[in-house]
């Protein structure tokens, strides 16, 4: 593929700035392929510049064009599951001009965003939810007499593996008087190839249709796809009460439009099975067999290679390496992912120990309940998730794992501030959730060496569940402990026991820097890393009692987090030491850089210094008594 020149890109951008759903519906059919080509060129230029979800959006260009030609958004409702495949929808609804600031502070969200457009409804970036949203909207339309407003949910085959999707199908298929249209965008992938019985069933439907059309070798996207004939095997969806149309070539606009028009006119719950190619039109994405450039940072658009690469390993990379080394030493170690082997660092373990690796699809609840079964069977499962997805399986953590004191280790990547993915992806709640789980031990490594040590401790713990959390970032530089008191590492001590800084995980580095600044002002500071954050160690409370002020630092919400637990533990010892908690505010935080968001929360050296000075001023009586 030739990369657009600057002039061509500018021309393309100007054309797309003027696109609207109404204008799109007025275009002649012969003009649409040029619009599709312009959109792909625009996506490649803009997303390789800012980073974002490239592969999924390259695959839905024709499908999104067809959706906006057949349905009248926002009168008709278009939902996207998962919302990262909505970039083309944003372009067609007047937001092309904002793509230079995609996922940047103050710029366009990488997901649907109600504040941006009346065409966006749910800001969904957690998979498998759109069919439930559609069910509720259809019920509301029925009760309010607005059944002329179509409800259309676009869901990927990866998201369809989630339990919530099946729960919604169960409801939608039993309501023929509420005609929701489910568009199944089947590209055979989530991040990685879609797995399981559903994937096998969709493959059977695709294969039988090709055979019936005498296309034994031609890929569907090159076949001028049509609605039928139907495959010999009845689809799962028909057994659940849906009409079924497809498979349809998702890159042949006339076929997609015909299928969508037919579905709209049926006035029944219907599944339109559309087959697309993730990364279509961009050779570097098609050559990426692992993820088809699902999510990328800034790239050279001509080659698809990163514009900048850190010389330091990421936290995820360190975890991936150490887990494989532990796998050699511990034959009962197994690993589980919910459709994200690459992003969570488990792909390497899968290569080394394929029989001990399980990808369960986008099904976090099943992942944890299955891990409970594995542990009950004598193995030690490691469940690797993004921290933001922990909430999806909290009941299983609590009632299937912790209640039975099972040795399951949870590794929570992207904990704390994640940056450009915004409010739904910040891992701000895991310490609060896990702090409520009886018997749960939670560690937060401050650097790569501690990640290796704590992971090794976790996978040999047999008395109940454990968890490790780390951010989306390069691993922090090595910080050697100058002393250890019980289980607590002492990282800095200026001699005078005035202020105790309790740093959770990677916040150790700014804490040490802040302590040095405070020491220059004559304030004695001790910096400690509790290593195992929850439950609070008696070693930490004894240390706190010997100081005049305790300040805790965490990239979790303040309410119910580590600082709250430490304050309660100090109070329980009847020590009269004030505890000040620095953490993230209890509100949804926007997208932006990790550094900017941490700065706004006061979790930088200068912010910590200011908080300590203010806290000392607020507690002069206690400080004098101490």
Coordinates of C-alpha atoms in Angstrom, one line a residue:
X1 CA 0.0 0.0 0.0
X2 CA 1.3 3.5 -0.8
X3 CA 1.2 5.9 2.1
X4 CA -0.7 9.1 1.4
X5 CA 1.3 12.2 0.8
X6 CA 0.8 15.3 2.9
X7 CA -1.3 17.0 0.2
X8 CA -3.4 13.9 -0.3
X9 CA -3.9 13.6 3.4
X10 CA -4.9 17.2 3.7
X11 CA -7.4 16.8 0.9
X12 CA -8.8 13.6 2.4
X13 CA -9.2 15.3 5.8
X14 CA -11.0 18.3 4.2
X15 CA -13.4 15.9 2.4
X16 CA -14.1 13.9 5.5
X17 CA -14.7 17.0 7.6
X18 CA -17.7 17.6 5.5
X19 CA -19.1 14.1 5.8
X20 CA -22.4 13.6 7.7
X21 CA -24.8 10.7 7.9
X22 CA -27.3 12.6 5.8
X23 CA -24.7 13.5 3.1
X24 CA -23.5 9.9 3.1
X25 CA -27.0 8.6 2.4
X26 CA -27.2 10.9 -0.6
X27 CA -24.0 9.7 -2.2
X28 CA -24.3 7.4 -5.3
X29 CA -23.0 3.9 -4.9
X30 CA -20.0 4.4 -7.1
X31 CA -18.7 7.1 -4.8
X32 CA -18.7 5.0 -1.7
X33 CA -15.6 3.0 -2.4
X34 CA -13.6 6.2 -2.8
X35 CA -15.0 7.4 0.6
X36 CA -13.9 4.0 2.1
X37 CA -10.4 4.4 0.7
X38 CA -10.2 8.0 2.0
X39 CA -11.3 6.8 5.5
X40 CA -8.6 4.1 5.6
X41 CA -5.9 6.6 4.5
X42 CA -7.1 9.0 7.1
X43 CA -7.1 6.4 9.9
X44 CA -3.6 5.2 9.0
X45 CA -2.3 8.8 9.0
X46 CA -4.0 9.9 12.2
X47 CA -3.8 6.8 14.4
X48 CA -0.1 6.1 13.5
X49 CA 0.5 9.7 14.6
X50 CA -1.3 9.6 18.0
X51 CA -1.6 5.9 18.8
X52 CA -4.9 4.1 19.3
X53 CA -6.9 1.2 18.0
X54 CA -5.9 0.9 14.4
X55 CA -6.6 -2.7 13.3
X56 CA -10.2 -2.9 14.5
X57 CA -11.2 0.3 12.7
X58 CA -9.6 -0.5 9.4
X59 CA -11.8 -3.6 9.5
X60 CA -15.1 -1.9 9.9
X61 CA -15.0 0.9 7.3
X62 CA -17.5 -0.5 4.9
X63 CA -19.7 -1.9 7.7
X64 CA -19.9 1.5 9.4
X65 CA -20.6 3.2 6.1
X66 CA -23.5 0.8 5.5
X67 CA -24.9 1.3 9.0
X68 CA -25.1 5.0 8.6
X69 CA -26.7 4.7 5.1
X70 CA -29.3 2.2 6.2
X71 CA -30.1 3.7 9.7
X72 CA -30.8 7.3 10.6
X73 CA -28.5 8.0 13.6
X74 CA -29.2 9.4 16.2
X75 CA -33.0 8.8 15.7
X76 CA -31.9 5.1 15.3
X77 CA -29.4 4.0 17.9
X78 CA -26.1 2.5 16.9
X79 CA -24.1 0.7 19.7
X80 CA -20.6 -0.6 19.4
X81 CA -19.1 -3.5 21.4
X82 CA -16.4 -3.0 22.1
X83 CA -16.3 0.8 21.6
X84 CA -12.8 0.9 20.3
X85 CA -14.2 0.1 16.9
X86 CA -16.1 3.4 16.7
X87 CA -13.5 5.6 15.0
X88 CA -15.2 5.4 11.6
X89 CA -18.5 6.2 13.3
X90 CA -16.8 9.3 14.8
X91 CA -15.5 10.3 11.4
X92 CA -18.9 10.0 9.8
X93 CA -20.6 12.0 12.6
X94 CA -18.5 15.1 12.2
X95 CA -15.5 14.5 14.3
X96 CA -12.7 14.0 11.8
X97 CA -11.3 17.4 12.7
X98 CA -10.5 16.1 16.2
X99 CA -8.4 13.1 15.3
X100 CA -5.1 15.0 15.6
X101 CA -5.9 15.0 19.4
X102 CA -7.2 11.5 19.6
X103 CA -6.7 10.1 23.1
X104 CA -4.8 13.3 24.1
X105 CA -5.7 15.4 27.1
X106 CA -8.8 17.5 26.1
X107 CA -9.1 15.7 22.8
X108 CA -11.3 13.0 21.3
X109 CA -11.9 9.9 23.4
X110 CA -10.8 6.5 22.0
X111 CA -14.3 5.2 22.7
X112 CA -17.8 6.5 22.2
X113 CA -18.4 9.6 24.3
X114 CA -21.7 11.2 25.1
X115 CA -20.1 14.6 25.6
X116 CA -18.7 14.5 22.1
X117 CA -21.8 13.7 20.0
X118 CA -25.5 13.0 20.1
X119 CA -24.7 9.9 18.0
X120 CA -22.9 8.3 21.0
X121 CA -24.9 6.6 23.7
X122 CA -22.8 4.3 25.9
X123 CA -19.2 5.0 26.6
X124 CA -18.5 1.3 26.6
X125 CA -15.0 0.0 26.5
X126 CA -15.5 -3.2 28.6
X127 CA -16.6 -5.9 26.2
X128 CA -19.9 -7.9 25.9
X129 CA -22.2 -5.2 27.3
X130 CA -23.9 -3.7 24.2
X131 CA -26.5 -6.4 23.7
X132 CA -27.8 -5.8 27.3
X133 CA -27.8 -2.1 26.5
X134 CA -29.8 -2.8 23.4
X135 CA -32.2 -5.0 25.3
X136 CA -32.9 -2.2 27.8
X137 CA -33.2 0.5 25.1
X138 CA -35.7 -1.7 23.1
X139 CA -37.8 -2.2 26.2
X140 CA -37.8 1.6 26.8
X141 CA -38.7 2.3 23.2
X142 CA -41.6 -0.2 23.5
X143 CA -42.9 1.4 26.7
X144 CA -42.6 4.9 25.4
X145 CA -44.1 4.3 22.0
X146 CA -40.9 4.9 20.0
X147 CA -40.6 1.6 18.3
X148 CA -40.0 3.4 15.0
X149 CA -36.5 4.0 16.3
X150 CA -34.3 1.0 15.5
X151 CA -31.8 -0.4 18.0
X152 CA -28.7 -1.8 16.4
X153 CA -25.8 -3.4 18.3
X154 CA -22.5 -4.1 16.6
X155 CA -20.6 -6.8 18.5
X156 CA -17.3 -8.5 17.7
X157 CA -17.0 -12.2 17.7
X158 CA -14.5 -11.8 20.5
X159 CA -16.9 -9.9 22.6
X160 CA -19.6 -12.4 21.8
X161 CA -17.7 -15.0 23.9
X162 CA -18.5 -13.1 27.1
X163 CA -21.1 -14.4 29.4
X164 CA -23.0 -11.1 29.4
X165 CA -23.5 -11.4 25.7
X166 CA -25.1 -14.8 26.1
X167 CA -27.3 -13.5 28.9
X168 CA -28.5 -10.8 26.6
X169 CA -29.1 -13.2 23.7
X170 CA -31.3 -15.2 26.1
X171 CA -33.5 -12.2 26.7
X172 CA -33.4 -10.7 23.2
X173 CA -34.3 -13.9 21.4
X174 CA -37.4 -14.5 23.5
X175 CA -38.9 -11.1 22.6
X176 CA -40.1 -11.1 19.0
X177 CA -42.0 -7.9 19.6
X178 CA -38.8 -6.0 20.3
X179 CA -36.8 -6.1 17.0
X180 CA -33.2 -5.5 18.1
X181 CA -30.7 -6.0 15.2
X182 CA -27.4 -7.7 16.3
X183 CA -24.6 -7.1 13.8
X184 CA -22.0 -9.8 14.5
X185 CA -18.7 -8.4 13.3
X186 CA -16.7 -11.6 12.8
X187 CA -13.0 -11.0 12.2
X188 CA -12.0 -14.1 14.1
X189 CA -10.2 -12.1 16.7
X190 CA -10.3 -10.1 19.9
X191 CA -6.7 -9.1 20.6
X192 CA -5.7 -12.6 19.7
X193 CA -7.6 -15.2 17.6
X194 CA -11.0 -16.0 19.0
X195 CA -11.1 -19.4 20.7
X196 CA -13.7 -21.9 21.9
X197 CA -16.8 -23.6 20.7
X198 CA -18.4 -20.3 19.5
X199 CA -15.4 -19.6 17.3
X200 CA -15.6 -23.1 15.9
X201 CA -19.3 -22.7 15.2
X202 CA -18.8 -19.4 13.4
X203 CA -16.0 -21.0 11.4
X204 CA -18.4 -23.8 10.4
X205 CA -21.0 -21.2 9.2
X206 CA -18.4 -19.4 7.2
X207 CA -17.0 -22.5 5.6
X208 CA -20.3 -24.1 4.7
X209 CA -21.4 -20.9 3.0
X210 CA -18.3 -20.7 0.9
X211 CA -18.7 -24.3 -0.1
X212 CA -22.3 -23.8 -1.0
X213 CA -21.3 -20.8 -3.2
X214 CA -18.6 -22.8 -4.9
X215 CA -15.9 -20.6 -3.4
X216 CA -13.6 -23.4 -2.0
X217 CA -10.5 -21.2 -2.0
X218 CA -11.4 -17.6 -2.4
X219 CA -11.5 -15.6 0.8
X220 CA -14.9 -14.1 1.6
X221 CA -13.7 -10.5 1.4
X222 CA -12.8 -11.0 -2.3
X223 CA -15.9 -12.8 -3.3
X224 CA -18.6 -10.1 -3.8
X225 CA -20.4 -11.6 -0.8
X226 CA -24.1 -12.1 -0.6
X227 CA -26.6 -12.8 2.1
X228 CA -27.0 -16.4 1.3
X229 CA -27.5 -19.2 0.6
X230 CA -27.8 -20.1 4.3
X231 CA -25.3 -22.7 5.5
X232 CA -26.5 -26.3 5.8
X233 CA -26.0 -26.1 9.6
X234 CA -28.6 -24.0 11.4
X235 CA -27.0 -21.3 13.4
X236 CA -26.9 -21.1 17.2
X237 CA -28.8 -17.8 16.9
X238 CA -31.8 -19.4 15.2
X239 CA -32.1 -21.9 18.0
X240 CA -32.2 -18.9 20.4
X241 CA -35.1 -17.2 18.6
X242 CA -33.3 -14.9 16.2
X243 CA -33.6 -14.7 12.5
X244 CA -30.2 -15.1 10.9
X245 CA -28.7 -13.4 7.8
X246 CA -25.3 -14.3 6.6
X247 CA -22.4 -14.8 6.5
X248 CA -22.1 -11.5 4.6
X249 CA -18.8 -10.1 3.1
X250 CA -18.3 -7.1 5.4
X251 CA -16.2 -5.3 2.8
X252 CA -18.7 -5.5 -0.1
X253 CA -21.0 -2.5 0.6
X254 CA -24.0 -3.6 -1.5
X255 CA -24.2 -6.9 0.3
X256 CA -23.9 -5.3 3.7
X257 CA -26.5 -2.7 2.9
X258 CA -28.9 -5.4 1.5
X259 CA -28.5 -7.5 4.6
X260 CA -29.1 -4.5 7.0
X261 CA -32.1 -3.4 5.0
X262 CA -33.6 -6.9 5.1
X263 CA -32.9 -7.0 8.9
X264 CA -34.6 -3.7 9.4
X265 CA -37.7 -4.7 7.4
X266 CA -38.1 -8.0 9.2
X267 CA -39.2 -6.3 12.5
X268 CA -37.9 -9.3 14.5
X269 CA -34.8 -9.9 16.6
X270 CA -32.2 -10.7 13.9
X271 CA -28.4 -11.5 13.8
X272 CA -26.6 -10.2 10.7
X273 CA -23.4 -12.2 10.5
X274 CA -20.8 -9.9 8.8
X275 CA -17.3 -11.2 8.1
X276 CA -14.5 -8.6 8.1
X277 CA -10.7 -8.5 8.1
X278 CA -9.0 -6.8 11.0
X279 CA -6.3 -4.4 9.7
X280 CA -7.7 -4.4 6.1
X281 CA -5.9 -2.2 3.7
X282 CA -2.7 -1.8 5.7
X283 CA 0.0 -4.4 5.1
X284 CA 1.8 -4.0 8.4
X285 CA -1.4 -4.7 10.3
X286 CA -2.2 -7.7 8.1
X287 CA 1.4 -9.0 8.7
X288 CA 1.0 -8.7 12.5
X289 CA -0.2 -12.2 13.2
X290 CA -0.3 -11.7 16.9
X291 CA -2.8 -8.8 17.1
X292 CA -3.2 -7.2 13.6
X293 CA -2.2 -3.9 15.2
X294 CA -5.1 -4.0 17.5
X295 CA -3.7 -1.1 19.7
X296 CA -0.6 0.8 18.7
X297 CA 1.5 3.6 19.9
X298 CA 2.8 6.3 17.4
X299 CA 4.2 4.5 14.3
X300 CA 6.0 5.2 11.1
X301 CA 3.1 4.8 8.8
X302 CA 5.2 3.5 5.9
X303 CA 6.6 0.6 7.8
X304 CA 4.4 0.2 10.8
X305 CA 7.4 0.3 13.2
X306 CA 7.3 2.2 16.5
X307 CA 8.6 5.8 16.2
X308 CA 10.2 5.5 19.6
X309 CA 11.1 2.5 21.7
X310 CA 12.1 2.6 25.3
X311 CA 15.4 1.0 26.2
X312 CA 13.9 -0.1 29.6
X313 CA 11.6 -3.1 29.9
X314 CA 8.0 -2.6 30.8
X315 CA 6.4 -4.0 33.9
X316 CA 4.6 -6.5 31.7
X317 CA 7.8 -7.7 30.1
X318 CA 9.4 -8.3 33.5
X319 CA 6.4 -10.2 34.7
X320 CA 6.4 -12.3 31.5
X321 CA 10.0 -13.3 31.9
X322 CA 9.7 -14.1 35.6
X323 CA 6.6 -16.2 35.2
X324 CA 8.3 -18.4 32.6
X325 CA 11.3 -18.9 34.9
X326 CA 8.9 -19.8 37.7
X327 CA 7.1 -22.2 35.4
X328 CA 10.3 -24.2 35.0
X329 CA 10.7 -24.5 38.8
X330 CA 7.0 -25.1 39.6
X331 CA 5.3 -27.7 37.5
X332 CA 1.9 -27.0 39.1
X333 CA 1.9 -23.4 38.0
X334 CA -0.7 -22.7 35.3
X335 CA -1.8 -19.4 33.7
X336 CA -5.2 -18.0 32.6
X337 CA -6.1 -15.1 30.4
X338 CA -9.4 -13.6 29.3
X339 CA -8.5 -13.2 25.6
X340 CA -5.4 -11.0 26.2
X341 CA -2.3 -13.2 26.2
X342 CA -0.1 -10.6 24.6
X343 CA -1.1 -7.4 26.6
X344 CA -1.0 -9.2 29.9
X345 CA 2.4 -10.9 29.3
X346 CA 1.1 -14.5 29.1
X347 CA 2.0 -15.1 25.4
X348 CA 5.5 -16.2 26.3
X349 CA 4.2 -18.6 29.0
X350 CA 1.8 -20.0 26.4
X351 CA 4.8 -20.7 24.1
X352 CA 6.9 -22.3 26.8
X353 CA 4.1 -24.3 28.5
X354 CA 1.2 -24.7 26.0
X355 CA -0.5 -27.4 28.1
X356 CA -0.5 -25.2 31.2
X357 CA -2.0 -22.1 29.5
X358 CA -5.7 -21.4 29.1
X359 CA -7.3 -18.6 27.1
X360 CA -11.0 -18.5 28.1
X361 CA -12.2 -15.7 25.8
X362 CA -13.5 -12.4 27.0
X363 CA -14.9 -14.1 30.2
X364 CA -13.3 -12.8 33.4
X365 CA -15.9 -14.4 35.6
X366 CA -15.3 -17.8 34.1
X367 CA -11.6 -17.2 34.2
X368 CA -11.6 -16.8 38.0
X369 CA -14.2 -19.5 38.7
X370 CA -12.2 -21.9 36.5
X371 CA -9.1 -20.9 38.4
X372 CA -10.8 -21.9 41.6
X373 CA -11.4 -25.3 40.1
X374 CA -7.8 -25.6 39.0
X375 CA -6.6 -24.7 42.5
X376 CA -9.1 -27.1 44.1
X377 CA -7.5 -29.7 41.8
X378 CA -4.0 -29.1 43.3
X379 CA -2.6 -26.5 40.8
X380 CA -1.6 -22.9 41.4
X381 CA -3.3 -20.7 38.8
X382 CA -2.0 -17.2 37.8
X383 CA -4.9 -15.1 36.5
X384 CA -3.5 -12.1 34.6
X385 CA -6.0 -9.3 34.0
X386 CA -6.0 -5.5 33.5
X387 CA -6.8 -4.0 36.9
X388 CA -9.9 -2.3 35.5
X389 CA -11.4 -5.7 34.7
X390 CA -11.1 -7.0 38.2
X391 CA -14.5 -5.5 39.0
X392 CA -16.1 -7.8 36.4
X393 CA -15.2 -10.9 38.4
X394 CA -15.2 -9.6 42.0
X395 CA -17.9 -12.1 43.1
X396 CA -15.8 -15.0 41.9
X397 CA -12.7 -13.6 43.6
X398 CA -14.7 -13.3 46.8
X399 CA -17.0 -16.4 46.8
X400 CA -15.2 -18.9 44.6
X401 CA -11.6 -18.3 45.5
X402 CA -11.3 -16.5 48.9
X403 CA -14.2 -18.2 50.6
X404 CA -12.4 -21.5 50.0
X405 CA -8.9 -20.1 50.8
X406 CA -7.7 -21.3 47.5
X407 CA -4.1 -20.4 46.3
X408 CA -4.8 -18.3 43.2
X409 CA -2.6 -15.5 42.2
X410 CA -4.1 -12.4 40.5
X411 CA -1.7 -10.3 38.4
X412 CA -3.2 -6.9 37.8
X413 CA -1.6 -5.1 34.9
X414 CA -2.4 -1.4 34.1
X415 CA -3.0 -0.7 37.8
X416 CA -3.4 3.0 38.7
X417 CA -3.3 5.6 35.9
X418 CA -3.2 4.1 32.4
X419 CA -3.3 7.4 30.5
X420 CA -4.8 7.7 27.0
X421 CA -7.6 5.0 27.4
X422 CA -9.5 7.2 29.8
X423 CA -11.9 6.6 32.7
X424 CA -12.9 3.1 31.9
X425 CA -9.3 1.8 31.8
X426 CA -7.7 3.5 34.8
X427 CA -7.0 0.7 37.3
X428 CA -8.1 2.9 40.3
X429 CA -10.3 0.6 42.3
X430 CA -8.4 -2.7 42.8
X431 CA -6.9 -2.0 46.2
X432 CA -10.3 -0.9 47.4
X433 CA -12.0 -4.1 46.1
X434 CA -9.3 -6.5 47.2
X435 CA -9.1 -4.8 50.6
X436 CA -12.6 -6.1 51.3
X437 CA -11.6 -9.8 50.5
X438 CA -10.9 -11.9 53.7
X439 CA -7.5 -13.6 53.4
X440 CA -6.4 -11.7 50.3
X441 CA -2.7 -10.7 50.3
X442 CA -1.8 -7.8 47.9
X443 CA 1.7 -6.8 46.8
X444 CA 2.8 -3.8 44.9
X445 CA 6.4 -4.0 43.6
X446 CA 8.5 -0.8 43.6
X447 CA 10.9 -2.0 40.9
X448 CA 11.6 -5.0 38.6
X449 CA 13.6 -6.8 41.2
X450 CA 10.7 -6.6 43.7
X451 CA 8.3 -7.8 41.1
X452 CA 10.4 -10.9 40.6
X453 CA 10.7 -11.5 44.4
X454 CA 7.0 -10.9 45.2
X455 CA 5.7 -13.0 42.3
X456 CA 7.9 -15.8 43.5
X457 CA 6.5 -15.4 47.0
X458 CA 3.0 -15.3 45.7
X459 CA 3.1 -18.5 43.6
X460 CA 4.4 -20.5 46.6
X461 CA 1.8 -19.1 49.0
X462 CA -0.7 -21.9 49.8
X463 CA -2.9 -20.3 52.5
X464 CA -5.2 -18.3 50.2
X465 CA -5.3 -15.9 47.3
X466 CA -2.6 -13.3 46.5
X467 CA -2.5 -10.4 44.1
X468 CA 0.2 -8.2 42.5
X469 CA -0.4 -4.9 40.9
X470 CA 1.7 -2.7 38.6
X471 CA 1.1 0.1 36.1
X472 CA 1.3 0.5 32.4
X473 CA 4.8 2.0 32.2
X474 CA 8.4 1.0 32.0
X475 CA 9.6 -0.7 35.2
X476 CA 11.0 1.7 37.8
X477 CA 14.7 2.0 38.3
X478 CA 16.2 -0.2 41.0
X479 CA 15.8 1.1 44.5
X480 CA 17.8 -0.8 47.1
X481 CA 16.5 -1.0 50.6
X482 CA 18.8 0.3 53.3
X483 CA 17.2 -1.8 55.9
X484 CA 14.3 -4.2 56.5
X485 CA 12.2 -4.1 59.6
X486 CA 10.1 -7.3 59.7
X487 CA 8.5 -7.5 56.3
X488 CA 8.9 -3.8 55.6
X489 CA 11.7 -2.3 53.5
X490 CA 13.2 1.0 54.6
X491 CA 14.3 3.0 51.6
X492 CA 15.3 6.3 53.2
X493 CA 15.9 7.6 56.7
X494 CA 17.3 11.0 57.7
X495 CA 17.7 10.2 61.3
X496 CA 14.9 12.2 62.9
X497 CA 11.6 10.3 63.1
X498 CA 9.3 13.1 62.0
X499 CA 7.4 12.0 58.9
X500 CA 6.8 8.4 57.7
X501 CA 6.1 8.2 54.0
X502 CA 4.5 4.9 53.1
X503 CA 5.0 4.4 49.3
X504 CA 2.9 1.9 47.5
X505 CA 4.7 0.2 44.6
X506 CA 6.3 2.5 42.0
X507 CA 5.5 5.6 44.1
X508 CA 8.6 4.7 46.0
X509 CA 10.8 6.7 43.6
X510 CA 9.0 10.0 44.0
X511 CA 8.7 9.4 47.7
X512 CA 12.5 9.1 48.1
X513 CA 13.0 12.2 46.0
X514 CA 10.5 14.1 48.1
X515 CA 12.2 12.9 51.3
X516 CA 15.5 14.3 50.2
X517 CA 13.9 17.7 49.5
X518 CA 12.2 17.7 52.9
X519 CA 15.4 16.8 54.7
X520 CA 17.0 19.9 53.2
X521 CA 14.3 21.9 55.0
X522 CA 15.2 20.2 58.3
X523 CA 12.3 17.8 58.3
X524 CA 13.2 14.2 59.2
X525 CA 11.7 11.6 56.9
X526 CA 11.6 7.9 56.7
X527 CA 10.4 6.2 53.5
X528 CA 9.1 2.7 53.7
X529 CA 7.9 0.2 51.1
X530 CA 5.5 -2.3 52.8
X531 CA 6.0 -4.8 49.9
X532 CA 2.9 -6.7 50.9
X533 CA 0.4 -3.8 51.1
X534 CA -2.7 -5.7 52.4
X535 CA -3.4 -6.8 55.0
X536 CA -1.4 -4.1 56.8
X537 CA 1.6 -5.5 58.5
X538 CA 2.1 -5.0 62.3
X539 CA 5.7 -4.1 61.4
X540 CA 4.3 -1.1 59.6
X541 CA 2.0 0.1 62.4
X542 CA 4.9 -0.3 64.9
X543 CA 7.0 1.9 62.6
X544 CA 4.2 4.4 62.2
X545 CA 3.8 4.7 66.0
X546 CA 7.4 5.9 66.3
X547 CA 6.8 8.9 63.9
X548 CA 4.9 12.2 64.3
X549 CA 3.1 12.1 61.0
X550 CA 2.3 9.3 58.5
X551 CA 1.6 10.1 54.8
X552 CA 0.6 7.3 52.5
X553 CA 1.0 7.4 48.7
X554 CA -1.0 5.2 46.3
X555 CA -2.4 5.4 42.7
X556 CA -5.8 4.0 43.8
X557 CA -8.8 6.0 44.9
X558 CA -8.4 7.3 48.4
X559 CA -11.7 5.8 49.6
X560 CA -11.1 2.3 51.0
X561 CA -7.6 2.0 49.6
X562 CA -4.3 1.2 51.2
X563 CA -4.0 4.5 53.0
X564 CA -7.4 4.0 54.6
X565 CA -6.4 0.5 55.7
X566 CA -3.2 1.8 57.2
X567 CA -5.0 4.6 59.0
X568 CA -7.4 2.1 60.5
X569 CA -4.6 -0.2 61.5
X570 CA -2.7 2.6 63.2
X571 CA -5.9 3.7 65.0
X572 CA -6.5 0.1 66.2
X573 CA -3.1 0.1 67.9
X574 CA -4.2 3.2 69.9
X575 CA -1.3 5.2 68.5
X576 CA -2.0 8.9 68.4
X577 CA -0.4 9.5 65.0
X578 CA -2.2 11.4 62.3
X579 CA -2.3 9.6 58.9
X580 CA -2.7 11.6 55.7
X581 CA -3.7 9.8 52.6
X582 CA -2.5 10.9 49.1
X583 CA -4.3 9.0 46.4
X584 CA -6.5 9.4 43.3
X585 CA -9.8 11.4 43.7
X586 CA -13.0 9.5 43.9
X587 CA -14.3 10.5 40.4
X588 CA -13.8 9.2 36.9
X589 CA -10.6 10.6 35.5
X590 CA -10.3 11.7 31.8
X591 CA -7.7 10.5 29.3
X592 CA -4.3 12.1 29.4
X593 CA -0.7 11.3 30.0
X594 CA 0.1 9.2 33.1
X595 CA 2.5 11.9 34.3
X596 CA 0.0 14.7 33.9
X597 CA -2.7 12.8 35.8
X598 CA -0.4 11.8 38.6
X599 CA 0.8 15.4 38.9
X600 CA -2.8 16.6 39.2
X601 CA -3.3 14.1 42.0
X602 CA -0.2 15.3 43.9
X603 CA 1.7 12.0 43.4
X604 CA 4.9 13.6 42.3
X605 CA 7.9 14.7 44.4
X606 CA 6.8 18.3 44.5
X607 CA 3.2 17.4 45.2
X608 CA 4.3 15.1 48.1
X609 CA 6.5 17.8 49.6
X610 CA 3.6 20.3 49.5
X611 CA 1.2 17.8 51.1
X612 CA 3.7 17.0 53.9
X613 CA 4.2 20.7 54.6
X614 CA 0.5 21.3 54.7
X615 CA -0.2 18.2 56.9
X616 CA 2.5 19.3 59.4
X617 CA 0.9 22.7 59.6
X618 CA -2.6 21.1 60.1
X619 CA -1.3 19.0 63.1
X620 CA 1.0 21.3 65.1
X621 CA -0.4 20.0 68.5
X622 CA 0.3 16.3 67.7
X623 CA 3.7 17.1 66.4
X624 CA 4.7 19.1 69.5
X625 CA 3.5 16.3 71.7
X626 CA 5.4 13.7 69.8

